[in-house]
Amino acid sequence: MLELRVHGVSNTPPGQVLGLRPAPGADAPPRPWLVAGGPVTGFYRSPDTEPDAPIVVEAYSWGQLTSGARTARDVERALWTLLLPFTLANVALHARPSIPADPDSGRWHSASGITTWLLRLFCLSLTATLTLTLTGVGVDLIGWQCVDDACLRRLPGPWEFLGRGWWSEGSRSLAVGLLLPLGALALLGLVSWRTYQYEAQMPADAGPPPVPRQPTGSSVDGPGQPDADPPAPEAPPEPPGNPLQDHTFWTGEGQLRRGAVLHLCTGVVVAAAVPLGAVLAMDPPRGGRAALAWPTVAALAAVVLVAVVALAQPALTRRVGATPLGGWIVAVAALTGAGLAGTVLLLLLPDGPAGTPLADLRPAPGCAGPTGTTPCPAGRPLPGLHWIIAWLGTGQLLLLIAIGSVARSGRRALAAPGTAVPLLALGFAWFTGWLPGLPPPPAPLAFWMIVVPVVALAATGLLLPRVASPAARRTPGPHTDVAWGGRAPAVLAGFGWLLCVANGAGLVYWVAGRLNGGASATVLTPAPMLWAGLAFAVVPIALAATAAQAGLIFLRLRRHEYAQLVSSADGPLSAHDLRRGHDVSSWRALHRLVGEHALRLVGQHAVVAAVLATLGCAAVLSGNRPHPAEATGGAAVVEWISTAGHRMLGWLPLLIATVGLLVYRNDLVRRSVGVIWDVGTFWPRTAHPLAPPSYAERAVPEMQTRTAGLLALAEQDPRGVDGIILSGHSQGTVICAAVLLQLPARARRRIWFFSYGSQLTRLYGRVFPGYFGPDRLPVLAEALTPPGGRIRWTNFWRDTDPLGWPVPAGERELVVRDPEALHPSDGEVADPPIRNHSGYPESSEFLRERSRVAWLLRQGVPAPRRGSG
């Protein structure tokens, strides 16, 4: 029998997974033996494993795909954390409450199909947000507002040449400023291309190598004997009952390539549209320039239109392996190249396409110098950039509302956000005078007073009753209902959006501060960035309030658990036992806090964030700045708060990258933050192709190949096994579940599943009900049930484990006692350890169950055929 162990997050070393201990007199345990795989992902056994041992333990190590091995690559991997917004948006697609079990049966006009399309549009807008941020830095701050050497030399890099010579005239410096966003997009594309190896992994055929067909009359059965009959074909597979049973779920190389082209081309369009829009708005071209400008605009608009339509097409959204890019994708790339070439040519024309009006808006060269005498006017961002940022952010907020509404209540919920969009457009047209025949708006009425009620109207779609689903019709167990009332896609994507906005605002503020050099603000950030800093100053207060509420709940739970522990004792407890009881009750309280209250607390914080986002969008659309340049009185307080928020935003990208580095190098941080990271990068890049790669794209096919290959060995092969106990810990239980749903039925008949420290119910089952909900987890149990037999699944959990909970879908639920006692015994001095989330295979309950399961699996192995030995 083989027990194949799969570790969880934090890259547990193979020797620790195998339970290797130092020999008497040795300083370190023996090194495990690599039996399959390589140094990054491999299968290990103990070096002293006996060939005829009744149970052989093997460990699969996948942690270096995410947690590294404290090498130089850890710094490179830490930079992936800057793309955490893309990860959260990608995970949101898999959090839909209703996902068709068979992807071929999904329809675009269904609730799941519309939610998928809206989420992919939102992911596309996040790429546009990143590009717009970099364009604001390169085109606006550097190419437009920073006009002489004294300003440019404050920024690292060879940017001084923009302040003098031919490049500083007209709008030519804007073309050079485009190099920053275009270079960043090229880097993202290169990194994405290098990680296609994850999606290209496919499980190998577990059967024996094909035997060449013998010519007639010379078969192995003897001269003149006919060939043996070919084996009977297997019965056609049944329709999947879980999306994880789709054989293309983990092989999405073609989908990733097509999606990456659309995202990168859309990013190029956004980068080109900022300077091109400013030029066309301030000085519409005429004559020959018009013949170049309008086809350029048409090409860029066509790219966006094709991308929006293509994101709903099965040819892009279906994961069918290494499929070609297709004619539409090639056409999009060609249109993007033509549009970018036209934009650069317009910006580089000798006389300057903008003429005098646009040039008059720039500060005079030399005004920013330390000894310059030229008077400097107030800084002025690039014309039109404010409104591009404002409307993009407002559109993303309405998209999030639509995503949450449709995911929760179906297509009918689109009525509320669908009504809000035209009302918002009409209100803006009324205030800007674009609606002839209507009287002007009242003087006391501001546009933000229209925005808040309209967004509130759109949000009513989030309050409609939930659509009845198979999972909703069942009576949910305690704390197993769908997370956030079915609004999980909007909540996860919304956190990714806010983080993306915070990163962008921090970068813009940091660059502007460096360009100003502590002098007067000759380089100004756009007003939306100022409002972002003001809102971000409130976020720590909301986080502190949530943390305080969690602390109060923890104290209440600890008192309850301590009282229950004391009352359930057989007799009076000693002072030593009472002290130990405090430690045990703390872990039990943490177990309940995470399993019963954590998601609710996150939902409460999401409500606060949604209110801040709504007020921020309304403030940005008002066109005003949060405070005047020379603030006094109450405005000075607002300026101080905004400045504090900006400073925190400026350090945010560096803080995130530092935490990402500590995740790979510090065990404590890795175990704390690694849970979020490994959950996020488990899912394939189905929605956002520029997100960090999914380790499961490699881990699942490798485990599938290893498991099915061992079970397919001939009976007389010494490497063969009678059965496999697939033993998963924490996140490893999720990987094992994905592997089991991909294996053929003939392989599952000789497998038993052990799960311990599992999050399949309280976390995955609630946030990802389409895969692990009450109506989908039983599919895994059915797959582990042989005809007329019992469910081959045992789950272990502890009431001191914050991440391990019961899984009722399995055959057996075994509670592992922790600690074994409150005091030392048998001459020992140290107290029995509280193992909480670790050490399950060392418990007596685990060892007894493993022996029982090994005996049961051996009974199910057929006797050898006559003459086979």
Coordinates of N, CA and C in Angstrom, one line a residue, residues 10 166-167 320 399 676 690 845:
S10 N 3.0 27.0 2.6 CA 4.2 27.3 3.3 C 5.4 26.4 2.9
W166 N 14.5 69.3 -29.6 CA 13.4 69.1 -30.5 C 12.3 68.3 -29.8
W167 N 12.7 67.4 -28.8 CA 11.7 66.6 -28.2 C 10.8 67.4 -27.2
V320 N -9.5 24.6 -24.3 CA -9.4 23.5 -25.2 C -8.0 23.2 -25.5
L399 N -19.9 48.2 -12.9 CA -19.6 46.8 -13.3 C -19.7 45.9 -12.1
I676 N -3.6 33.1 1.8 CA -4.4 33.9 0.8 C -3.7 33.7 -0.6
L690 N -3.0 37.9 -17.3 CA -1.7 38.5 -16.9 C -1.5 38.3 -15.4
E845 N -5.2 8.5 16.2 CA -6.4 8.3 15.4 C -6.0 8.1 13.9

